[in-house]
């Protein structure tokens, strides 16, 4: 029979256990509370970025009054925002003169097109981005991108119509790709490549790294027309423009035939299984018998890091996509008449290169 409630408190051993339980509970509550407040903390950072505070402090500390005037903010409220951010470790309050300046964490937010965190902070700060997360429950109920119901247009439509949205996305994606492209060029030997097609090649940093590492290769970069110009500019700035054709187009419609090597990096994860299959079938039809396809993506392994799983949900809410495991890919590839030859790690994170041939 369980002890009566009063007996519990008279038993010293049980009292000690209860105290221990209470401490566990208090610790758990503090942890969950901290996680919940994390959403507000992120929002406060978004607003600091939206107001341009990192750039305004670039040349040294400034008073809140000065910052408020420069940023077009309500001074007493900006003071409250900065006070919270400083208490959270972002920016530093210097003495008692109402002065704020950068510290190691806030410096990460300085505008820099090559910094994944700085560009991502701006991408996340966009109201349409936040609105998609606000409707996460819609995605969980339906399996569809919440972006569309939250914003009235799809992510791809918005980034086609709105140059500012496109720039935020392309910069966030481009900064990640800049570092990854070097890792891909180190992990895979492109020296024997002759003709290479990069499908949905973005701003072109992977193609540029490949052409730099394989001086005999020629490339075709297939991209949406509204992004193609940026790819052209980057390839020219890297001195490989003459060896690469930038082809504006739609990978659901056209994929150039007969290349030695096809690359598709961080593209398949933007689509659901049905669309992935449509793209893979198009690629399979374009491949010659000896062609190879490299699917380059973050793969979900046995013990994925939470950061990988956050991106998985990000893909869900923005575009209805998903991160996949190697066996998820193998199933889809098989349906498209393709087969995995080998899979290589790339860098120290979840990025992998899956080398594929026609079955
Ligand atoms: C997540 S980004 C990846 C870009 C690049 N591969 C990289 O790793 O940085 C997906 C790319 O697919 C392009 N894209 C989306 N739909 C497309 C379509 N139907 N045809 C061609 N490109 C498309 C986008 O413009 C975007 O640049």
Tab-separated table of C-alpha atoms and ligand atoms in Angstrom:
chain	number	residue	atom	x	y	z
A	1	UNK	CA	0.000	0.000	0.000
A	2	UNK	CA	1.410	3.468	-0.789
A	3	UNK	CA	2.209	5.603	2.279
A	4	UNK	CA	-0.356	8.202	3.323
A	5	UNK	CA	0.671	11.713	2.203
A	6	UNK	CA	1.626	12.796	5.719
A	7	UNK	CA	3.762	9.712	6.233
A	8	UNK	CA	5.804	10.800	3.243
A	9	UNK	CA	6.983	13.927	4.997
A	10	UNK	CA	7.738	12.095	8.239
A	11	UNK	CA	10.092	9.690	6.488
A	12	UNK	CA	13.491	11.481	6.321
A	13	UNK	CA	14.684	9.419	3.347
A	14	UNK	CA	11.564	10.252	1.366
A	15	UNK	CA	11.829	13.924	2.329
A	16	UNK	CA	15.359	13.986	0.944
A	17	UNK	CA	14.120	12.382	-2.279
A	18	UNK	CA	11.315	14.914	-2.548
A	19	UNK	CA	13.771	17.787	-2.106
A	20	UNK	CA	15.886	16.258	-4.809
A	21	UNK	CA	12.801	15.896	-7.061
A	22	UNK	CA	11.853	19.514	-6.386
A	23	UNK	CA	15.324	20.631	-7.382
A	24	UNK	CA	15.121	18.571	-10.569
A	25	UNK	CA	11.746	20.092	-11.322
A	26	UNK	CA	12.979	23.638	-10.667
A	27	UNK	CA	15.982	23.006	-12.906
A	28	UNK	CA	13.764	21.598	-15.658
A	29	UNK	CA	11.409	24.583	-15.408
A	30	UNK	CA	14.313	27.023	-15.593
A	31	UNK	CA	15.669	25.233	-18.664
A	32	UNK	CA	12.317	25.192	-20.464
A	33	UNK	CA	11.703	28.826	-19.531
A	34	UNK	CA	15.075	29.711	-20.981
A	35	UNK	CA	14.245	27.882	-24.207
A	36	UNK	CA	10.880	29.665	-24.443
A	37	UNK	CA	12.499	33.050	-23.900
A	38	UNK	CA	14.986	32.097	-26.617
A	39	UNK	CA	12.288	32.897	-29.188
A	40	UNK	CA	12.042	36.449	-27.802
A	41	UNK	CA	15.806	36.749	-27.656
A	42	UNK	CA	16.050	35.797	-31.327
A	43	UNK	CA	13.312	38.313	-32.125
A	44	UNK	CA	15.230	41.037	-30.266
A	45	UNK	CA	18.308	40.239	-32.375
A	46	UNK	CA	16.192	40.391	-35.542
A	47	UNK	CA	15.007	43.880	-34.595
A	48	UNK	CA	18.554	45.027	-33.783
A	49	UNK	CA	19.572	43.838	-37.241
A	50	UNK	CA	16.499	45.393	-38.875
A	51	UNK	CA	17.364	48.741	-37.252
A	52	UNK	CA	20.931	48.395	-38.485
A	53	UNK	CA	22.456	48.589	-34.984
A	54	UNK	CA	25.482	46.359	-35.735
A	55	UNK	CA	26.527	48.639	-38.607
A	56	UNK	CA	25.753	51.814	-36.626
A	57	UNK	CA	28.197	50.672	-33.922
A	58	UNK	CA	30.871	49.621	-36.387
A	59	UNK	CA	33.075	52.677	-35.772
A	60	UNK	CA	32.835	52.593	-31.986
A	61	UNK	CA	30.443	52.975	-29.039
A	62	UNK	CA	27.509	55.396	-29.273
A	63	UNK	CA	24.921	56.701	-26.859
A	64	UNK	CA	21.391	55.359	-27.023
A	65	UNK	CA	20.131	58.835	-27.990
A	66	UNK	CA	22.549	58.937	-30.903
A	67	UNK	CA	21.658	55.391	-31.984
A	68	UNK	CA	17.923	56.079	-31.725
A	69	UNK	CA	18.254	59.161	-33.940
A	70	UNK	CA	20.342	57.276	-36.500
A	71	UNK	CA	18.085	54.206	-36.533
A	72	UNK	CA	14.763	56.068	-36.395
A	73	UNK	CA	13.829	54.362	-33.113
A	74	UNK	CA	11.977	55.443	-29.957
A	75	UNK	CA	14.865	56.234	-27.612
A	76	UNK	CA	13.520	54.917	-24.267
A	77	UNK	CA	12.371	51.700	-25.936
A	78	UNK	CA	15.616	51.218	-27.807
A	79	UNK	CA	17.342	51.522	-24.411
A	80	UNK	CA	15.180	48.648	-23.121
A	81	UNK	CA	15.982	46.519	-26.157
A	82	UNK	CA	19.718	47.150	-25.821
A	83	UNK	CA	19.589	46.491	-22.082
A	84	UNK	CA	18.040	43.078	-22.733
A	85	UNK	CA	20.464	42.246	-25.526
A	86	UNK	CA	23.457	43.250	-23.388
A	87	UNK	CA	22.124	41.132	-20.511
A	88	UNK	CA	21.928	38.255	-23.014
A	89	UNK	CA	25.549	38.747	-24.069
A	90	UNK	CA	24.945	40.614	-27.353
A	91	UNK	CA	26.427	44.170	-27.365
A	92	UNK	CA	27.964	45.686	-24.287
A	93	UNK	CA	26.873	48.520	-22.048
A	94	UNK	CA	29.961	50.614	-21.345
A	95	UNK	CA	30.001	52.308	-17.934
A	96	UNK	CA	27.037	54.439	-16.940
A	97	UNK	CA	27.052	56.974	-19.778
A	98	UNK	CA	24.266	55.333	-21.767
A	99	UNK	CA	26.927	54.074	-24.157
A	100	UNK	CA	26.716	50.789	-26.038
A	101	UNK	CA	29.354	49.102	-28.141
A	102	UNK	CA	30.205	45.833	-29.795
A	103	UNK	CA	31.455	42.697	-28.093
A	104	UNK	CA	32.571	39.383	-29.599
A	105	UNK	CA	28.994	38.128	-30.107
A	106	UNK	CA	27.506	41.291	-31.593
A	107	UNK	CA	30.453	41.646	-33.989
A	108	UNK	CA	29.291	38.420	-35.635
A	109	UNK	CA	26.199	40.383	-36.746
A	110	UNK	CA	28.139	43.074	-38.641
A	111	UNK	CA	26.971	43.150	-42.279
A	112	UNK	CA	29.236	40.793	-44.208
A	113	UNK	CA	28.082	38.947	-47.346
A	114	UNK	CA	30.579	36.142	-46.630
A	115	UNK	CA	29.336	35.461	-43.082
A	116	UNK	CA	26.671	32.722	-42.798
A	117	UNK	CA	25.441	34.002	-39.416
A	118	UNK	CA	25.292	37.693	-40.397
A	119	UNK	CA	23.426	36.955	-43.634
A	120	UNK	CA	21.144	34.425	-41.937
A	121	UNK	CA	20.246	36.924	-39.194
A	122	UNK	CA	18.981	39.313	-41.895
A	123	UNK	CA	17.139	36.517	-43.708
A	124	UNK	CA	15.471	35.416	-40.445
A	125	UNK	CA	14.611	39.010	-39.522
A	126	UNK	CA	12.405	39.432	-42.604
A	127	UNK	CA	8.745	39.553	-41.536
A	128	UNK	CA	7.706	36.957	-44.131
A	129	UNK	CA	10.277	34.521	-42.701
A	130	UNK	CA	9.064	34.933	-39.123
A	131	UNK	CA	5.432	34.678	-40.257
A	132	UNK	CA	6.145	31.222	-41.718
A	133	UNK	CA	7.432	29.967	-38.329
A	134	UNK	CA	4.397	31.521	-36.651
A	135	UNK	CA	2.293	29.056	-38.670
A	136	UNK	CA	4.460	25.994	-37.933
A	137	UNK	CA	1.374	24.224	-36.542
A	138	UNK	CA	-0.205	24.449	-40.006
A	139	UNK	CA	2.809	22.631	-41.447
A	140	UNK	CA	2.710	19.991	-38.731
A	141	UNK	CA	-1.018	19.428	-39.321
A	142	UNK	CA	-0.816	19.281	-43.110
A	143	UNK	CA	2.786	18.475	-44.047
A	144	UNK	CA	2.758	21.578	-46.267
A	145	UNK	CA	4.826	24.762	-46.263
A	146	UNK	CA	3.265	27.257	-43.844
A	147	UNK	CA	4.944	30.072	-45.789
A	148	UNK	CA	2.188	30.055	-48.406
A	149	UNK	CA	-0.726	30.409	-45.974
A	150	UNK	CA	1.205	32.926	-43.866
A	151	UNK	CA	2.217	35.150	-46.774
A	152	UNK	CA	-0.313	34.484	-49.533
A	153	UNK	CA	2.459	33.537	-51.985
A	154	UNK	CA	4.988	30.716	-52.101
A	155	UNK	CA	8.605	31.299	-51.121
A	156	UNK	CA	9.669	30.853	-54.753
A	157	UNK	CA	7.035	33.343	-55.952
A	158	UNK	CA	8.075	35.916	-53.356
A	159	UNK	CA	11.775	35.600	-54.163
A	160	UNK	CA	10.931	35.945	-57.842
A	161	UNK	CA	8.758	39.054	-57.416
A	162	UNK	CA	10.521	40.892	-54.608
A	163	UNK	CA	14.178	41.823	-55.255
A	164	UNK	CA	14.821	42.532	-51.569
A	165	UNK	CA	13.519	39.108	-50.494
A	166	UNK	CA	15.573	37.502	-53.247
A	167	UNK	CA	18.698	39.336	-52.120
A	168	UNK	CA	18.210	38.246	-48.491
A	169	UNK	CA	17.796	34.608	-49.551
A	170	UNK	CA	20.611	34.599	-52.096
A	171	UNK	CA	23.025	36.189	-49.640
A	172	UNK	CA	22.119	33.759	-46.844
A	173	UNK	CA	22.470	30.806	-49.216
A	174	UNK	CA	25.517	32.244	-50.969
A	175	UNK	CA	27.539	32.764	-47.779
A	176	UNK	CA	26.956	29.151	-46.691
A	177	UNK	CA	27.838	27.930	-50.165
A	178	UNK	CA	31.037	29.920	-50.307
A	179	UNK	CA	32.589	27.889	-47.482
A	180	UNK	CA	30.936	24.623	-48.529
A	181	UNK	CA	32.101	24.923	-52.137
A	182	UNK	CA	35.715	24.895	-51.013
A	183	UNK	CA	35.000	21.794	-48.916
A	184	UNK	CA	33.351	20.064	-51.886
A	185	UNK	CA	36.299	20.900	-54.151
A	186	UNK	CA	38.643	19.422	-51.513
A	187	UNK	CA	36.555	16.297	-50.892
A	188	UNK	CA	35.944	15.311	-54.534
A	189	UNK	CA	38.468	15.046	-57.335
A	190	UNK	CA	37.084	17.116	-60.216
A	191	UNK	CA	40.348	17.105	-62.173
A	192	UNK	CA	39.075	14.568	-64.736
A	193	UNK	CA	35.797	16.410	-65.379
A	194	UNK	CA	35.184	17.692	-68.867
A	195	UNK	CA	31.637	19.072	-68.958
A	196	UNK	CA	29.757	19.779	-65.745
A	197	UNK	CA	26.172	20.957	-65.209
A	198	UNK	CA	25.227	22.521	-61.866
A	199	UNK	CA	21.448	22.261	-61.476
A	200	UNK	CA	20.022	25.145	-59.440
A	201	UNK	CA	23.574	26.419	-59.044
A	202	UNK	CA	22.581	29.550	-57.092
A	203	UNK	CA	25.109	32.378	-57.163
A	204	UNK	CA	27.748	30.091	-58.681
A	205	UNK	CA	30.290	29.586	-55.911
A	206	UNK	CA	30.359	25.780	-56.330
A	207	UNK	CA	30.842	26.069	-60.081
A	208	UNK	CA	33.592	28.666	-59.546
A	209	UNK	CA	35.428	26.428	-57.034
A	210	UNK	CA	35.106	23.445	-59.383
A	211	UNK	CA	36.381	25.310	-62.452
A	212	UNK	CA	39.284	26.659	-60.392
A	213	UNK	CA	40.223	23.120	-59.313
A	214	UNK	CA	39.721	21.598	-62.789
A	215	UNK	CA	41.303	23.971	-65.320
A	216	UNK	CA	40.283	21.749	-68.270
A	217	UNK	CA	36.585	21.655	-67.357
A	218	UNK	CA	33.701	23.627	-68.826
A	219	UNK	CA	30.461	24.270	-66.998
A	220	UNK	CA	26.790	25.016	-67.465
A	221	UNK	CA	24.967	26.586	-64.526
A	222	UNK	CA	21.201	26.200	-64.667
A	223	UNK	CA	19.276	28.725	-62.546
A	224	UNK	CA	16.046	30.661	-62.369
A	225	UNK	CA	16.289	33.678	-64.718
A	226	UNK	CA	16.109	36.145	-61.818
A	227	UNK	CA	19.213	34.607	-60.163
A	228	UNK	CA	21.193	33.838	-63.325
A	229	UNK	CA	22.632	37.379	-63.558
A	230	UNK	CA	24.161	37.112	-60.092
A	231	UNK	CA	25.800	33.802	-61.005
A	232	UNK	CA	27.220	35.348	-64.179
A	233	UNK	CA	28.723	38.212	-62.150
A	234	UNK	CA	30.306	35.911	-59.541
A	235	UNK	CA	31.808	33.563	-62.151
A	236	UNK	CA	33.307	36.517	-63.996
A	237	UNK	CA	34.674	38.031	-60.785
A	238	UNK	CA	36.416	34.704	-60.073
A	239	UNK	CA	37.990	34.656	-63.555
A	240	UNK	CA	36.156	31.524	-64.780
A	241	UNK	CA	33.277	33.203	-66.638
A	242	UNK	CA	34.620	32.221	-70.052
A	243	UNK	CA	34.427	28.528	-69.190
A	244	UNK	CA	30.853	28.600	-67.946
A	245	UNK	CA	27.534	29.140	-69.644
A	246	UNK	CA	24.817	30.447	-67.340
A	247	UNK	CA	21.546	28.975	-68.534
A	248	UNK	CA	18.367	30.663	-67.272
A	249	UNK	CA	15.713	27.981	-66.971
A	250	UNK	CA	13.534	25.660	-64.948
A	251	UNK	CA	14.938	22.301	-63.850
A	252	UNK	CA	11.450	20.793	-63.980
A	253	UNK	CA	11.457	21.535	-67.711
A	254	UNK	CA	14.987	21.403	-69.137
A	255	UNK	CA	18.278	19.853	-68.122
A	256	UNK	CA	21.118	19.965	-70.663
A	257	UNK	CA	21.914	16.458	-71.950
A	258	UNK	CA	25.137	14.493	-72.224
A	259	UNK	CA	27.449	16.138	-69.635
A	260	UNK	CA	30.062	14.023	-67.778
A	261	UNK	CA	29.004	15.287	-64.429
A	262	UNK	CA	25.795	16.710	-62.970
A	263	UNK	CA	25.743	18.461	-59.603
A	264	UNK	CA	22.714	19.219	-57.497
A	265	UNK	CA	23.528	20.855	-54.184
A	266	UNK	CA	20.988	21.893	-51.554
A	267	UNK	CA	18.230	21.739	-54.148
A	268	UNK	CA	16.489	18.392	-53.628
A	269	UNK	CA	15.912	19.249	-49.952
A	270	UNK	CA	13.692	22.137	-51.115
A	271	UNK	CA	11.098	19.732	-52.531
A	272	UNK	CA	8.750	16.974	-51.429
A	273	UNK	CA	9.302	13.386	-52.600
A	274	UNK	CA	7.035	13.738	-55.621
A	275	UNK	CA	8.903	16.780	-56.941
A	276	UNK	CA	12.300	15.243	-56.113
A	277	UNK	CA	11.324	12.281	-58.246
A	278	UNK	CA	10.306	14.594	-61.118
A	279	UNK	CA	13.693	16.331	-60.957
A	280	UNK	CA	15.654	13.066	-60.669
A	281	UNK	CA	13.824	11.573	-63.654
A	282	UNK	CA	14.691	14.661	-65.718
A	283	UNK	CA	18.332	14.317	-64.695
A	284	UNK	CA	18.356	10.573	-65.454
A	285	UNK	CA	16.965	11.290	-68.925
A	286	UNK	CA	19.693	13.887	-69.544
A	287	UNK	CA	22.569	11.654	-68.343
A	288	UNK	CA	24.662	9.646	-70.814
A	289	UNK	CA	25.511	6.036	-69.806
A	290	UNK	CA	28.874	7.071	-68.315
A	291	UNK	CA	27.659	10.302	-66.665
A	292	UNK	CA	27.763	10.774	-62.920
A	293	UNK	CA	25.424	12.771	-60.710
A	294	UNK	CA	26.555	14.231	-57.392
A	295	UNK	CA	23.789	14.915	-54.903
A	296	UNK	CA	25.348	17.244	-52.337
A	297	UNK	CA	23.175	17.780	-49.305
A	298	UNK	CA	23.027	17.610	-45.528
A	299	UNK	CA	22.154	14.009	-44.761
A	300	UNK	CA	20.278	12.895	-41.675
A	301	UNK	CA	22.317	10.173	-40.003
A	302	UNK	CA	21.585	7.980	-36.966
A	303	UNK	CA	22.190	10.798	-34.503
A	304	UNK	CA	21.514	14.088	-36.263
A	305	UNK	CA	22.468	17.299	-34.472
A	306	UNK	CA	19.599	19.572	-33.419
A	307	UNK	CA	21.011	22.229	-35.783
A	308	UNK	CA	20.435	19.852	-38.734
A	309	UNK	CA	16.898	19.142	-37.547
A	310	UNK	CA	16.139	22.865	-37.238
A	311	UNK	CA	17.077	23.275	-40.895
A	312	UNK	CA	14.825	20.304	-41.675
A	313	UNK	CA	11.872	22.180	-40.126
A	314	UNK	CA	12.962	25.428	-41.765
A	315	UNK	CA	12.721	23.664	-45.130
A	316	UNK	CA	9.268	22.404	-44.176
A	317	UNK	CA	7.876	25.819	-43.224
A	318	UNK	CA	9.486	27.765	-46.066
A	319	UNK	CA	9.148	25.442	-49.042
A	320	UNK	CA	7.600	22.136	-47.922
A	321	UNK	CA	10.984	20.407	-48.264
A	322	UNK	CA	12.930	18.084	-45.966
A	323	UNK	CA	16.404	16.877	-45.094
A	324	UNK	CA	16.744	13.189	-45.966
A	325	UNK	CA	18.804	10.186	-44.971
A	326	UNK	CA	20.996	8.305	-47.395
A	327	UNK	CA	18.442	5.503	-47.532
A	328	UNK	CA	15.610	8.010	-48.264
A	329	UNK	CA	17.669	9.193	-51.223
A	330	UNK	CA	18.508	5.643	-52.319
A	331	UNK	CA	14.775	4.817	-52.518
A	332	UNK	CA	13.987	7.898	-54.605
A	333	UNK	CA	17.022	7.385	-56.832
A	334	UNK	CA	16.054	3.800	-57.530
A	335	UNK	CA	12.576	4.908	-58.626
A	336	UNK	CA	14.240	7.340	-61.048
A	337	UNK	CA	16.456	4.611	-62.528
A	338	UNK	CA	19.587	5.780	-60.708
A	339	UNK	CA	21.884	4.037	-58.278
A	340	UNK	CA	24.311	5.158	-55.574
A	341	UNK	CA	27.952	4.375	-56.290
A	342	UNK	CA	29.522	5.844	-53.149
A	343	UNK	CA	29.035	8.528	-50.547
A	344	UNK	CA	31.758	10.839	-49.253
A	345	UNK	CA	31.857	13.057	-46.174
A	346	UNK	CA	32.399	16.725	-46.842
A	347	UNK	CA	33.765	18.909	-44.047
A	348	UNK	CA	33.014	18.031	-40.435
A	349	UNK	CA	29.232	18.573	-40.502
A	350	UNK	CA	26.299	16.711	-42.070
A	351	UNK	CA	27.198	17.668	-45.667
A	352	UNK	CA	27.836	14.634	-47.902
A	353	UNK	CA	28.527	14.015	-51.558
A	354	UNK	CA	26.537	11.078	-52.943
A	355	UNK	CA	27.933	9.872	-56.263
A	356	UNK	CA	25.315	8.334	-58.534
A	357	UNK	CA	25.175	6.645	-61.929
A	358	UNK	CA	22.413	5.401	-64.168
A	359	UNK	CA	21.201	1.985	-63.028
B	1	LIG	C1	18.746	26.294	-51.685
B	1	LIG	S1	19.298	27.041	-53.130
B	1	LIG	C2	20.812	26.197	-53.490
B	1	LIG	C3	21.687	26.961	-54.425
B	1	LIG	C4	23.056	26.313	-54.701
B	1	LIG	N1	22.966	25.029	-55.319
B	1	LIG	C5	23.852	26.253	-53.435
B	1	LIG	O1	24.146	25.185	-52.922
B	1	LIG	O2	24.168	27.341	-52.938
B	1	LIG	C6	18.188	26.393	-54.335
B	1	LIG	C7	18.375	27.036	-55.696
B	1	LIG	O3	17.458	26.441	-56.619
B	1	LIG	C8	17.015	27.469	-57.490
B	1	LIG	N2	15.738	27.041	-58.075
B	1	LIG	C9	14.549	26.888	-57.440
B	1	LIG	N3	13.615	26.452	-58.296
B	1	LIG	C10	14.228	26.322	-59.501
B	1	LIG	C11	13.779	25.887	-60.778
B	1	LIG	N4	12.517	25.486	-60.953
B	1	LIG	N5	14.662	25.861	-61.797
B	1	LIG	C12	15.959	26.266	-61.604
B	1	LIG	N6	16.448	26.671	-60.405
B	1	LIG	C13	15.588	26.698	-59.365
B	1	LIG	C14	16.881	28.672	-56.590
B	1	LIG	O4	16.873	29.882	-57.307
B	1	LIG	C15	18.086	28.516	-55.685
B	1	LIG	O5	19.204	29.206	-56.157
